[in-house]
Amino acid sequence: MPTTASTALPLKDVTTSNSTLRRYLHGLPGVDAVGLEARAASLGTRSIKTTAKAYAIDLAISMVDLTTLEGADTPGKVRSLGAKAVRPDPTDRTAPATAAVCVYPDMVAVAKESVAGSTVKVASVATAFPAGRAALPVKLADVRDAVAAGADEIDMVIDRGAFLAGNYLKVYEEIVAVKEACGASARLKVIFETGELSTYDNIRRASWLGMIAGADFIKTSTGKVAVNATPANTLLMLEAVRDFRAQTGVQVGVKPAGGIRTTKDAIKFLVLVNETAGADWLDNHWFRFGASSLLNDLLMQRQKLTTGRYSGPDYVTVD
């Protein structure tokens, strides 16, 4: 049975200095970009019908981190989002709840109250989201405030500048410090902002760096840049968590975020999970979608399968 990242920090011997960490990360196998993209495209052509599609839609709903991360967020909007997360389709009690609601730290207490008594978790972006450009004490204070307000999960952003400059030890030490600030009550998702990492090799290195540092999840993006989750970068991260568990016995989750808007897209990602990491990751404890508009399309497709007709966007709540 795999352990979780919170119970072990494997490969600590490679983190004794920046040079040893760099040597390890640059010693990982290089990524065949053409092969990676071809496999992602091939898996995306799989067709899923009838009962399998109904199962996939419900599974995808249960994996959504229903998200609002806008400067204009209000307590009322967050309460509405929490109510929708708990009961996505008020006309159908068989519709599963989402995995979590994801908000800024100052909205955690409101979100926590709105999902009280349900299975829905409250996730909070922290560490100077989305740029991550702040001193470490500021980032840690951000995390501690969110955890104190009741956050079950923390979504942190790495210092991409430090990573791209080759200062891997700084990135590692920040993740370790944030993990410690999460305490025993909050799981940690580490966001790489894959669209800013430039190469697939960098995404692979960031994945292993995050996992070595104790991430419970590795996450593609903030959703605030031009390039967010793609089948190819998610496939690469799924390969990383699969290989990491094989090497260390520690299982780490994956969260693609940004740009996943349709049921068809979500099902493609579920196929990637099943065919790459395996069925152990087909659970919202290990796989999430960071999304805001995806849930509405999943609900409309679910209603179509149930009733035989397409009800349209007017029959789902507007987030």
mmCIF file of C-alpha atoms in Angstrom:
data_model
loop_
_atom_site.group_PDB
_atom_site.id
_atom_site.type_symbol
_atom_site.label_atom_id
_atom_site.label_comp_id
_atom_site.label_asym_id
_atom_site.label_seq_id
_atom_site.Cartn_x
_atom_site.Cartn_y
_atom_site.Cartn_z
ATOM 1 C CA MET A 1 0.000 0.000 0.000
ATOM 2 C CA PRO A 2 1.580 3.336 -1.010
ATOM 3 C CA THR A 3 2.287 5.933 1.608
ATOM 4 C CA THR A 4 1.470 9.593 1.152
ATOM 5 C CA ALA A 5 3.901 12.447 0.815
ATOM 6 C CA SER A 6 3.035 13.650 4.307
ATOM 7 C CA THR A 7 4.610 10.563 5.866
ATOM 8 C CA ALA A 8 7.908 10.477 4.007
ATOM 9 C CA LEU A 9 10.481 12.688 2.294
ATOM 10 C CA PRO A 10 12.221 10.223 -0.013
ATOM 11 C CA LEU A 11 15.508 10.873 -1.828
ATOM 12 C CA LYS A 12 16.634 13.390 0.800
ATOM 13 C CA ASP A 13 20.237 12.496 0.043
ATOM 14 C CA VAL A 14 19.978 14.339 -3.282
ATOM 15 C CA THR A 15 19.015 17.599 -1.543
ATOM 16 C CA THR A 16 22.187 18.178 0.460
ATOM 17 C CA SER A 17 23.267 20.981 -1.882
ATOM 18 C CA ASN A 18 22.092 22.742 -5.012
ATOM 19 C CA SER A 19 24.736 20.944 -7.048
ATOM 20 C CA THR A 20 23.654 17.461 -5.928
ATOM 21 C CA LEU A 21 20.016 18.329 -6.554
ATOM 22 C CA ARG A 22 20.841 19.774 -9.965
ATOM 23 C CA ARG A 23 22.855 16.678 -10.834
ATOM 24 C CA TYR A 24 19.934 14.451 -9.902
ATOM 25 C CA LEU A 25 17.255 16.445 -11.737
ATOM 26 C CA HIS A 26 19.361 16.849 -14.877
ATOM 27 C CA GLY A 27 20.107 13.137 -14.740
ATOM 28 C CA LEU A 28 16.438 12.275 -15.274
ATOM 29 C CA PRO A 29 15.709 10.842 -18.732
ATOM 30 C CA GLY A 30 15.106 13.492 -21.366
ATOM 31 C CA VAL A 31 11.583 13.875 -22.713
ATOM 32 C CA ASP A 32 10.813 12.816 -26.285
ATOM 33 C CA ALA A 33 8.497 15.727 -27.094
ATOM 34 C CA VAL A 34 7.218 14.233 -30.353
ATOM 35 C CA GLY A 35 6.494 10.885 -28.735
ATOM 36 C CA LEU A 36 4.846 12.502 -25.706
ATOM 37 C CA GLU A 37 2.516 14.630 -27.804
ATOM 38 C CA ALA A 38 1.703 11.747 -30.135
ATOM 39 C CA ARG A 39 0.749 9.476 -27.238
ATOM 40 C CA ALA A 40 -1.373 12.194 -25.632
ATOM 41 C CA ALA A 41 -3.149 12.782 -28.944
ATOM 42 C CA SER A 42 -3.673 9.058 -29.484
ATOM 43 C CA LEU A 43 -5.200 8.521 -26.049
ATOM 44 C CA GLY A 44 -7.446 11.505 -26.682
ATOM 45 C CA THR A 45 -9.170 9.669 -29.523
ATOM 46 C CA ARG A 46 -10.591 6.942 -27.272
ATOM 47 C CA SER A 47 -14.382 6.787 -27.481
ATOM 48 C CA ILE A 48 -16.465 6.220 -24.349
ATOM 49 C CA LYS A 49 -20.186 5.524 -24.638
ATOM 50 C CA THR A 50 -23.380 4.926 -22.601
ATOM 51 C CA THR A 51 -22.837 3.537 -19.095
ATOM 52 C CA ALA A 52 -19.080 4.100 -19.212
ATOM 53 C CA LYS A 53 -19.680 7.727 -20.173
ATOM 54 C CA ALA A 54 -22.200 8.176 -17.347
ATOM 55 C CA TYR A 55 -19.655 6.765 -14.892
ATOM 56 C CA ALA A 56 -16.926 9.018 -16.282
ATOM 57 C CA ILE A 57 -19.109 12.133 -15.963
ATOM 58 C CA ASP A 58 -19.945 11.414 -12.322
ATOM 59 C CA LEU A 59 -16.301 10.650 -11.606
ATOM 60 C CA ALA A 60 -15.226 13.906 -13.235
ATOM 61 C CA ILE A 61 -17.803 15.900 -11.219
ATOM 62 C CA SER A 62 -16.450 14.345 -8.030
ATOM 63 C CA MET A 63 -12.924 15.447 -9.036
ATOM 64 C CA VAL A 64 -13.663 19.133 -9.655
ATOM 65 C CA ASP A 65 -12.079 21.800 -7.486
ATOM 66 C CA LEU A 66 -14.782 24.407 -8.098
ATOM 67 C CA THR A 67 -12.799 27.596 -8.253
ATOM 68 C CA THR A 68 -13.236 31.343 -7.950
ATOM 69 C CA LEU A 69 -10.054 33.410 -7.855
ATOM 70 C CA GLU A 70 -11.051 36.924 -8.814
ATOM 71 C CA GLY A 71 -10.408 40.261 -7.201
ATOM 72 C CA ALA A 72 -14.158 40.872 -7.213
ATOM 73 C CA ASP A 73 -14.997 37.746 -5.181
ATOM 74 C CA THR A 74 -17.541 38.464 -2.444
ATOM 75 C CA PRO A 75 -18.777 36.382 0.513
ATOM 76 C CA GLY A 76 -22.077 35.942 -1.325
ATOM 77 C CA LYS A 77 -20.366 34.557 -4.414
ATOM 78 C CA VAL A 78 -18.305 32.156 -2.328
ATOM 79 C CA ARG A 79 -21.398 30.943 -0.418
ATOM 80 C CA SER A 80 -23.157 30.351 -3.731
ATOM 81 C CA LEU A 81 -20.144 28.431 -5.005
ATOM 82 C CA GLY A 82 -20.063 26.329 -1.843
ATOM 83 C CA ALA A 83 -23.758 25.480 -2.184
ATOM 84 C CA LYS A 84 -23.188 24.439 -5.777
ATOM 85 C CA ALA A 85 -20.205 22.284 -4.801
ATOM 86 C CA VAL A 86 -22.293 20.438 -2.199
ATOM 87 C CA ARG A 87 -25.286 19.968 -4.508
ATOM 88 C CA PRO A 88 -24.239 20.631 -8.107
ATOM 89 C CA ASP A 89 -27.682 19.819 -9.527
ATOM 90 C CA PRO A 90 -30.461 20.843 -7.103
ATOM 91 C CA THR A 91 -32.996 18.941 -9.252
ATOM 92 C CA ASP A 92 -31.132 15.635 -8.958
ATOM 93 C CA ARG A 93 -29.861 14.439 -5.589
ATOM 94 C CA THR A 94 -27.955 11.570 -7.245
ATOM 95 C CA ALA A 95 -25.433 14.015 -8.718
ATOM 96 C CA PRO A 96 -22.185 13.729 -6.730
ATOM 97 C CA ALA A 97 -20.663 16.634 -4.838
ATOM 98 C CA THR A 98 -17.467 18.165 -6.146
ATOM 99 C CA ALA A 99 -14.145 17.462 -4.456
ATOM 100 C CA ALA A 100 -13.507 20.987 -3.191
ATOM 101 C CA VAL A 101 -14.041 24.691 -3.527
ATOM 102 C CA CYS A 102 -10.889 26.708 -4.148
ATOM 103 C CA VAL A 103 -10.686 30.332 -2.973
ATOM 104 C CA TYR A 104 -8.290 33.016 -1.815
ATOM 105 C CA PRO A 105 -7.142 32.807 1.838
ATOM 106 C CA ASP A 106 -9.412 35.617 3.011
ATOM 107 C CA MET A 107 -12.459 33.669 1.798
ATOM 108 C CA VAL A 108 -11.587 30.356 3.464
ATOM 109 C CA ALA A 109 -13.777 30.869 6.542
ATOM 110 C CA VAL A 110 -16.784 31.748 4.368
ATOM 111 C CA ALA A 111 -16.184 28.738 2.125
ATOM 112 C CA LYS A 112 -15.750 26.448 5.127
ATOM 113 C CA GLU A 113 -19.090 27.536 6.552
ATOM 114 C CA SER A 114 -20.818 27.084 3.188
ATOM 115 C CA VAL A 115 -19.775 23.420 2.844
ATOM 116 C CA ALA A 116 -20.116 22.445 6.520
ATOM 117 C CA GLY A 117 -21.440 18.934 7.056
ATOM 118 C CA SER A 118 -20.530 17.779 3.542
ATOM 119 C CA THR A 119 -17.617 15.886 2.006
ATOM 120 C CA VAL A 120 -16.494 18.976 0.084
ATOM 121 C CA LYS A 121 -13.030 20.235 1.024
ATOM 122 C CA VAL A 122 -11.893 23.835 1.106
ATOM 123 C CA ALA A 123 -8.725 24.565 -0.856
ATOM 124 C CA SER A 124 -6.903 27.873 -0.671
ATOM 125 C CA VAL A 125 -4.315 29.315 -3.009
ATOM 126 C CA ALA A 126 -1.484 30.810 -0.997
ATOM 127 C CA THR A 127 2.206 31.812 -1.185
ATOM 128 C CA ALA A 128 1.503 35.073 -3.050
ATOM 129 C CA PHE A 129 -0.641 33.431 -5.738
ATOM 130 C CA PRO A 130 -0.409 33.600 -8.728
ATOM 131 C CA ALA A 131 3.076 35.080 -9.245
ATOM 132 C CA GLY A 132 4.691 33.724 -6.095
ATOM 133 C CA ARG A 133 6.880 36.823 -5.913
ATOM 134 C CA ALA A 134 7.138 37.416 -2.190
ATOM 135 C CA ALA A 135 9.564 36.760 0.626
ATOM 136 C CA LEU A 136 9.289 33.339 2.270
ATOM 137 C CA PRO A 137 7.981 34.716 5.624
ATOM 138 C CA VAL A 138 5.149 36.419 3.733
ATOM 139 C CA LYS A 139 4.326 33.195 1.897
ATOM 140 C CA LEU A 140 4.329 31.193 5.117
ATOM 141 C CA ALA A 141 2.094 33.732 6.854
ATOM 142 C CA ASP A 142 -0.319 33.420 3.911
ATOM 143 C CA VAL A 143 -0.391 29.638 4.375
ATOM 144 C CA ARG A 144 -0.790 29.752 8.158
ATOM 145 C CA ASP A 145 -3.675 32.212 7.869
ATOM 146 C CA ALA A 146 -5.481 29.929 5.419
ATOM 147 C CA VAL A 147 -4.918 26.832 7.559
ATOM 148 C CA ALA A 148 -6.047 28.663 10.703
ATOM 149 C CA ALA A 149 -9.238 29.673 8.898
ATOM 150 C CA GLY A 150 -9.961 26.012 8.164
ATOM 151 C CA ALA A 151 -8.370 25.218 4.795
ATOM 152 C CA ASP A 152 -8.152 21.496 4.117
ATOM 153 C CA GLU A 153 -5.776 21.974 1.190
ATOM 154 C CA ILE A 154 -3.181 24.549 0.182
ATOM 155 C CA ASP A 155 -2.331 25.266 -3.449
ATOM 156 C CA MET A 156 1.102 26.914 -3.524
ATOM 157 C CA VAL A 157 3.027 28.315 -6.481
ATOM 158 C CA ILE A 158 6.727 27.697 -6.917
ATOM 159 C CA ASP A 159 9.227 30.464 -7.538
ATOM 160 C CA ARG A 160 9.558 29.995 -11.295
ATOM 161 C CA GLY A 161 12.350 32.553 -11.472
ATOM 162 C CA ALA A 162 14.457 30.560 -9.029
ATOM 163 C CA PHE A 163 13.665 27.311 -10.825
ATOM 164 C CA LEU A 164 14.544 28.652 -14.279
ATOM 165 C CA ALA A 165 17.757 30.144 -12.880
ATOM 166 C CA GLY A 166 18.737 26.675 -11.686
ATOM 167 C CA ASN A 167 18.341 27.475 -7.990
ATOM 168 C CA TYR A 168 16.552 24.204 -7.324
ATOM 169 C CA LEU A 169 17.521 24.041 -3.662
ATOM 170 C CA LYS A 170 15.713 27.318 -2.967
ATOM 171 C CA VAL A 171 12.551 25.958 -4.586
ATOM 172 C CA TYR A 172 12.913 22.692 -2.665
ATOM 173 C CA GLU A 173 13.389 24.450 0.679
ATOM 174 C CA GLU A 174 10.345 26.682 0.093
ATOM 175 C CA ILE A 175 8.145 23.677 -0.636
ATOM 176 C CA VAL A 176 9.419 21.915 2.490
ATOM 177 C CA ALA A 177 8.724 25.037 4.572
ATOM 178 C CA VAL A 178 5.209 25.430 3.163
ATOM 179 C CA LYS A 179 4.533 21.742 3.769
ATOM 180 C CA GLU A 180 5.545 22.230 7.402
ATOM 181 C CA ALA A 181 3.255 25.281 7.661
ATOM 182 C CA CYS A 182 0.366 23.139 6.403
ATOM 183 C CA GLY A 183 0.744 20.954 9.482
ATOM 184 C CA ALA A 184 -1.104 17.675 9.740
ATOM 185 C CA SER A 185 -4.469 19.104 8.723
ATOM 186 C CA ALA A 186 -3.906 20.383 5.179
ATOM 187 C CA ARG A 187 -2.679 18.622 2.069
ATOM 188 C CA LEU A 188 -0.280 20.502 -0.195
ATOM 189 C CA LYS A 189 -0.670 20.997 -3.944
ATOM 190 C CA VAL A 190 2.403 22.423 -5.666
ATOM 191 C CA ILE A 191 1.724 24.512 -8.782
ATOM 192 C CA PHE A 192 4.478 24.649 -11.416
ATOM 193 C CA GLU A 193 2.888 27.048 -13.927
ATOM 194 C CA THR A 194 3.927 24.692 -16.721
ATOM 195 C CA GLY A 195 3.274 27.329 -19.386
ATOM 196 C CA GLU A 196 6.224 29.317 -18.005
ATOM 197 C CA LEU A 197 8.653 26.410 -17.662
ATOM 198 C CA SER A 198 9.383 26.428 -21.416
ATOM 199 C CA THR A 199 10.330 22.761 -21.924
ATOM 200 C CA TYR A 200 8.990 19.306 -21.149
ATOM 201 C CA ASP A 201 12.320 18.481 -19.513
ATOM 202 C CA ASN A 202 11.723 21.338 -17.059
ATOM 203 C CA ILE A 203 8.219 20.042 -16.310
ATOM 204 C CA ARG A 204 9.642 16.602 -15.542
ATOM 205 C CA ARG A 205 12.316 18.122 -13.300
ATOM 206 C CA ALA A 206 9.767 20.299 -11.489
ATOM 207 C CA SER A 207 7.530 17.267 -10.951
ATOM 208 C CA TRP A 208 10.306 15.279 -9.300
ATOM 209 C CA LEU A 209 11.498 18.292 -7.318
ATOM 210 C CA GLY A 210 7.990 18.873 -5.936
ATOM 211 C CA MET A 211 7.523 15.225 -5.021
ATOM 212 C CA ILE A 212 10.914 14.934 -3.351
ATOM 213 C CA ALA A 213 10.036 18.020 -1.278
ATOM 214 C CA GLY A 214 6.819 16.432 -0.002
ATOM 215 C CA ALA A 215 4.007 17.589 -2.299
ATOM 216 C CA ASP A 216 0.743 15.702 -1.864
ATOM 217 C CA PHE A 217 -0.287 16.850 -5.361
ATOM 218 C CA ILE A 218 1.548 18.308 -8.308
ATOM 219 C CA LYS A 219 -0.484 20.830 -10.298
ATOM 220 C CA THR A 220 0.015 22.213 -13.787
ATOM 221 C CA SER A 221 -1.081 25.800 -13.594
ATOM 222 C CA THR A 222 -2.675 28.762 -11.895
ATOM 223 C CA GLY A 223 -5.094 29.316 -14.764
ATOM 224 C CA LYS A 224 -3.789 32.887 -14.979
ATOM 225 C CA VAL A 225 -1.407 32.550 -17.955
ATOM 226 C CA ALA A 226 -1.871 31.831 -21.666
ATOM 227 C CA VAL A 227 -0.864 28.143 -21.590
ATOM 228 C CA ASN A 228 -2.330 26.042 -18.796
ATOM 229 C CA ALA A 229 -3.166 22.325 -18.582
ATOM 230 C CA THR A 230 -2.648 20.347 -21.775
ATOM 231 C CA PRO A 231 -2.947 16.603 -22.404
ATOM 232 C CA ALA A 232 0.801 16.422 -23.047
ATOM 233 C CA ASN A 233 1.999 18.190 -19.903
ATOM 234 C CA THR A 234 -0.522 16.283 -17.783
ATOM 235 C CA LEU A 235 0.581 12.980 -19.331
ATOM 236 C CA LEU A 236 4.169 13.846 -18.441
ATOM 237 C CA MET A 237 3.217 14.570 -14.831
ATOM 238 C CA LEU A 238 1.205 11.344 -14.627
ATOM 239 C CA GLU A 239 4.263 9.422 -15.786
ATOM 240 C CA ALA A 240 6.262 11.181 -13.080
ATOM 241 C CA VAL A 241 3.911 10.231 -10.225
ATOM 242 C CA ARG A 242 3.715 6.656 -11.524
ATOM 243 C CA ASP A 243 7.506 6.329 -11.644
ATOM 244 C CA PHE A 244 7.937 8.108 -8.316
ATOM 245 C CA ARG A 245 5.638 5.634 -6.582
ATOM 246 C CA ALA A 246 7.458 2.726 -8.204
ATOM 247 C CA GLN A 247 10.767 4.073 -6.867
ATOM 248 C CA THR A 248 9.735 5.297 -3.420
ATOM 249 C CA GLY A 249 6.381 3.739 -2.521
ATOM 250 C CA VAL A 250 4.899 7.225 -2.075
ATOM 251 C CA GLN A 251 1.777 8.113 -4.056
ATOM 252 C CA VAL A 252 1.267 11.713 -5.179
ATOM 253 C CA GLY A 253 -1.793 13.228 -6.834
ATOM 254 C CA VAL A 254 -2.052 15.258 -10.054
ATOM 255 C CA LYS A 255 -4.188 18.327 -10.745
ATOM 256 C CA PRO A 256 -4.450 19.806 -14.232
ATOM 257 C CA ALA A 257 -5.884 23.308 -14.012
ATOM 258 C CA GLY A 258 -6.927 25.971 -16.490
ATOM 259 C CA GLY A 259 -8.468 25.523 -19.925
ATOM 260 C CA ILE A 260 -10.453 22.325 -19.241
ATOM 261 C CA ARG A 261 -13.999 23.416 -20.055
ATOM 262 C CA THR A 262 -15.947 20.552 -21.637
ATOM 263 C CA THR A 263 -17.022 17.047 -20.736
ATOM 264 C CA LYS A 264 -15.147 15.760 -23.770
ATOM 265 C CA ASP A 265 -11.942 17.365 -22.478
ATOM 266 C CA ALA A 266 -12.436 15.956 -18.967
ATOM 267 C CA ILE A 267 -12.982 12.421 -20.254
ATOM 268 C CA LYS A 268 -9.804 12.653 -22.325
ATOM 269 C CA PHE A 269 -7.900 13.479 -19.151
ATOM 270 C CA LEU A 270 -9.492 10.546 -17.303
ATOM 271 C CA VAL A 271 -8.329 8.234 -20.095
ATOM 272 C CA LEU A 272 -4.826 9.646 -19.659
ATOM 273 C CA VAL A 273 -4.984 8.853 -15.947
ATOM 274 C CA ASN A 274 -6.217 5.308 -16.433
ATOM 275 C CA GLU A 275 -3.787 4.431 -19.220
ATOM 276 C CA THR A 276 -0.722 6.092 -17.683
ATOM 277 C CA ALA A 277 -0.820 6.073 -13.889
ATOM 278 C CA GLY A 278 -3.537 3.451 -13.519
ATOM 279 C CA ALA A 279 -6.810 2.932 -11.709
ATOM 280 C CA ASP A 280 -5.284 3.826 -8.316
ATOM 281 C CA TRP A 281 -5.394 7.477 -9.397
ATOM 282 C CA LEU A 282 -9.038 7.396 -10.548
ATOM 283 C CA ASP A 283 -10.244 8.884 -7.291
ATOM 284 C CA ASN A 284 -10.561 12.474 -6.135
ATOM 285 C CA HIS A 285 -8.018 11.811 -3.407
ATOM 286 C CA TRP A 286 -5.409 11.511 -6.177
ATOM 287 C CA PHE A 287 -6.734 13.406 -9.195
ATOM 288 C CA ARG A 288 -8.486 16.764 -9.507
ATOM 289 C CA PHE A 289 -9.610 19.203 -12.143
ATOM 290 C CA GLY A 290 -8.964 22.861 -11.380
ATOM 291 C CA ALA A 291 -11.952 24.435 -13.085
ATOM 292 C CA SER A 292 -14.781 26.919 -12.917
ATOM 293 C CA SER A 293 -16.805 26.426 -16.115
ATOM 294 C CA LEU A 294 -16.226 22.665 -16.513
ATOM 295 C CA LEU A 295 -18.846 21.678 -13.944
ATOM 296 C CA ASN A 296 -21.704 23.280 -15.885
ATOM 297 C CA ASP A 297 -20.908 21.311 -19.036
ATOM 298 C CA LEU A 298 -20.600 18.074 -17.054
ATOM 299 C CA LEU A 299 -24.038 18.721 -15.535
ATOM 300 C CA MET A 300 -25.613 19.455 -18.923
ATOM 301 C CA GLN A 301 -24.175 16.262 -20.408
ATOM 302 C CA ARG A 302 -25.330 14.326 -17.352
ATOM 303 C CA GLN A 303 -28.864 15.676 -17.755
ATOM 304 C CA LYS A 304 -28.813 14.689 -21.421
ATOM 305 C CA LEU A 305 -27.855 11.097 -20.570
ATOM 306 C CA THR A 306 -30.529 10.946 -17.884
ATOM 307 C CA THR A 307 -33.434 12.587 -19.716
ATOM 308 C CA GLY A 308 -32.545 12.021 -23.353
ATOM 309 C CA ARG A 309 -32.589 15.726 -24.115
ATOM 310 C CA TYR A 310 -30.117 18.559 -23.900
ATOM 311 C CA SER A 311 -31.432 21.091 -21.411
ATOM 312 C CA GLY A 312 -28.930 23.845 -22.189
ATOM 313 C CA PRO A 313 -27.023 26.341 -20.022
ATOM 314 C CA ASP A 314 -30.137 28.050 -18.663
ATOM 315 C CA TYR A 315 -30.830 24.955 -16.550
ATOM 316 C CA VAL A 316 -27.615 25.119 -14.556
ATOM 317 C CA THR A 317 -26.621 27.814 -12.128
ATOM 318 C CA VAL A 318 -24.235 30.518 -13.267
ATOM 319 C CA ASP A 319 -21.047 30.609 -11.171
#
